[in-house]
mmCIF file of C-alpha atoms in Angstrom:
data_model
loop_
_atom_site.group_PDB
_atom_site.id
_atom_site.type_symbol
_atom_site.label_atom_id
_atom_site.label_comp_id
_atom_site.label_asym_id
_atom_site.label_seq_id
_atom_site.Cartn_x
_atom_site.Cartn_y
_atom_site.Cartn_z
ATOM 1 C CA MET A 1 0.000 0.000 0.000
ATOM 2 C CA GLU A 2 1.431 3.336 -1.075
ATOM 3 C CA GLN A 3 1.381 6.093 1.508
ATOM 4 C CA ARG A 4 0.441 9.641 0.623
ATOM 5 C CA LEU A 5 3.205 12.237 0.522
ATOM 6 C CA ILE A 6 2.547 15.137 2.921
ATOM 7 C CA ALA A 7 5.480 17.433 2.113
ATOM 8 C CA GLN A 8 8.551 17.404 -0.091
ATOM 9 C CA GLY A 9 11.595 19.628 -0.273
ATOM 10 C CA THR A 10 14.746 19.540 -2.358
ATOM 11 C CA GLY A 11 18.226 20.690 -1.547
ATOM 12 C CA LEU A 12 21.689 20.172 -2.953
ATOM 13 C CA ASN A 13 21.635 16.520 -4.154
ATOM 14 C CA ASN A 14 18.982 15.680 -1.524
ATOM 15 C CA VAL A 15 15.234 15.156 -1.495
ATOM 16 C CA VAL A 16 13.263 15.139 1.764
ATOM 17 C CA ASN A 17 9.891 13.355 1.716
ATOM 18 C CA VAL A 18 7.531 13.543 4.692
ATOM 19 C CA TYR A 19 4.924 10.798 5.103
ATOM 20 C CA SER A 20 2.434 10.292 7.921
ATOM 21 C CA ASP A 21 4.700 7.897 9.847
ATOM 22 C CA ARG A 22 8.234 8.557 8.584
ATOM 23 C CA VAL A 23 10.658 10.955 6.901
ATOM 24 C CA GLU A 24 12.791 9.842 3.954
ATOM 25 C CA ILE A 25 15.977 11.586 2.915
ATOM 26 C CA ARG A 26 17.081 10.534 -0.548
ATOM 27 C CA THR A 27 20.637 11.266 -1.669
ATOM 28 C CA GLY A 28 22.974 10.362 -4.485
ATOM 29 C CA TRP A 29 22.665 10.181 -8.202
ATOM 30 C CA GLN A 30 19.005 9.821 -9.191
ATOM 31 C CA SER A 31 18.102 9.627 -5.476
ATOM 32 C CA GLN A 32 19.231 6.025 -5.226
ATOM 33 C CA ASN A 33 20.233 6.137 -1.529
ATOM 34 C CA ALA A 34 17.329 6.418 0.914
ATOM 35 C CA ASP A 35 17.547 6.987 4.660
ATOM 36 C CA SER A 36 14.183 6.444 6.348
ATOM 37 C CA LEU A 37 13.511 7.821 9.840
ATOM 38 C CA GLY A 38 10.480 7.115 11.963
ATOM 39 C CA LEU A 39 8.836 10.050 13.715
ATOM 40 C CA LYS A 40 9.911 8.647 17.088
ATOM 41 C CA GLN A 41 13.559 8.818 16.009
ATOM 42 C CA ILE A 42 13.473 12.559 15.220
ATOM 43 C CA ALA A 43 14.401 14.764 18.171
ATOM 44 C CA ASN A 44 14.479 18.228 16.598
ATOM 45 C CA VAL A 45 14.132 20.002 13.257
ATOM 46 C CA SER A 46 15.699 23.412 12.644
ATOM 47 C CA ILE A 47 16.249 25.856 9.782
ATOM 48 C CA ARG A 48 19.253 28.137 9.363
ATOM 49 C CA GLY A 49 19.556 30.846 6.724
ATOM 50 C CA LEU A 50 17.221 32.900 4.558
ATOM 51 C CA VAL A 51 18.076 32.391 0.884
ATOM 52 C CA ASN A 52 19.956 29.097 0.713
ATOM 53 C CA CYS A 53 18.634 27.473 3.881
ATOM 54 C CA THR A 54 20.016 24.491 5.711
ATOM 55 C CA LEU A 55 17.455 22.104 7.171
ATOM 56 C CA THR A 56 18.909 20.112 10.063
ATOM 57 C CA ILE A 57 17.197 17.026 11.450
ATOM 58 C CA GLU A 58 18.555 15.796 14.776
ATOM 59 C CA VAL A 59 18.079 12.092 15.449
ATOM 60 C CA ASN A 60 17.829 10.500 18.912
ATOM 61 C CA ASP A 61 21.056 8.534 18.441
ATOM 62 C CA GLY A 62 23.096 11.750 18.110
ATOM 63 C CA ARG A 63 23.233 12.107 14.335
ATOM 64 C CA ARG A 64 22.531 15.373 12.564
ATOM 65 C CA LEU A 65 21.278 15.107 9.007
ATOM 66 C CA SER A 66 21.656 18.372 7.088
ATOM 67 C CA VAL A 67 20.114 19.287 3.758
ATOM 68 C CA GLY A 68 21.813 22.373 2.362
ATOM 69 C CA ARG A 69 20.763 24.898 -0.256
ATOM 70 C CA MET A 70 17.029 24.515 0.253
ATOM 71 C CA ALA A 71 14.603 27.270 -0.637
ATOM 72 C CA LEU A 72 13.063 28.861 2.451
ATOM 73 C CA PRO A 73 9.450 27.901 1.571
ATOM 74 C CA ASP A 74 10.481 24.258 1.035
ATOM 75 C CA ALA A 75 12.364 24.168 4.343
ATOM 76 C CA ARG A 76 9.456 25.746 6.223
ATOM 77 C CA GLN A 77 6.970 23.338 4.646
ATOM 78 C CA VAL A 78 9.049 20.270 5.561
ATOM 79 C CA LYS A 79 9.657 21.505 9.118
ATOM 80 C CA ALA A 80 5.971 22.325 9.663
ATOM 81 C CA ALA A 81 4.900 18.939 8.273
ATOM 82 C CA ILE A 82 7.291 17.034 10.544
ATOM 83 C CA GLU A 83 6.206 19.016 13.599
ATOM 84 C CA SER A 84 2.502 18.619 12.848
ATOM 85 C CA GLN A 85 2.855 14.851 12.292
ATOM 86 C CA LYS A 86 4.763 14.522 15.570
ATOM 87 C CA GLN A 87 2.063 16.537 17.333
ATOM 88 C CA LYS A 88 -0.719 14.403 15.844
ATOM 89 C CA ALA A 89 1.082 11.266 16.979
ATOM 90 C CA GLY A 90 1.512 12.733 20.473
ATOM 91 C CA LEU A 91 5.313 12.552 20.385
ATOM 92 C CA TYR A 92 5.995 16.111 21.545
ATOM 93 C CA GLU A 93 6.274 16.851 25.216
#
């Protein structure tokens, strides 16, 4: 069963897809490498910059996944979608 895409943003050689239960970060040539994170694994999402933004996703195990050179509207949309899905799932304190 295919899940519906909630938000999508692109950066430098990266694509971030937000689904209802997970976040996928696709990297590499033709987006062949996929890193899938469950909503419970994501600790924090932040944006830095105004024109070429950097979206940073902090994972519970200490990793920081950064997507550079994103447009500000894309970064805001991805961040808002992740936060709203975490809030719907009751994962925020």
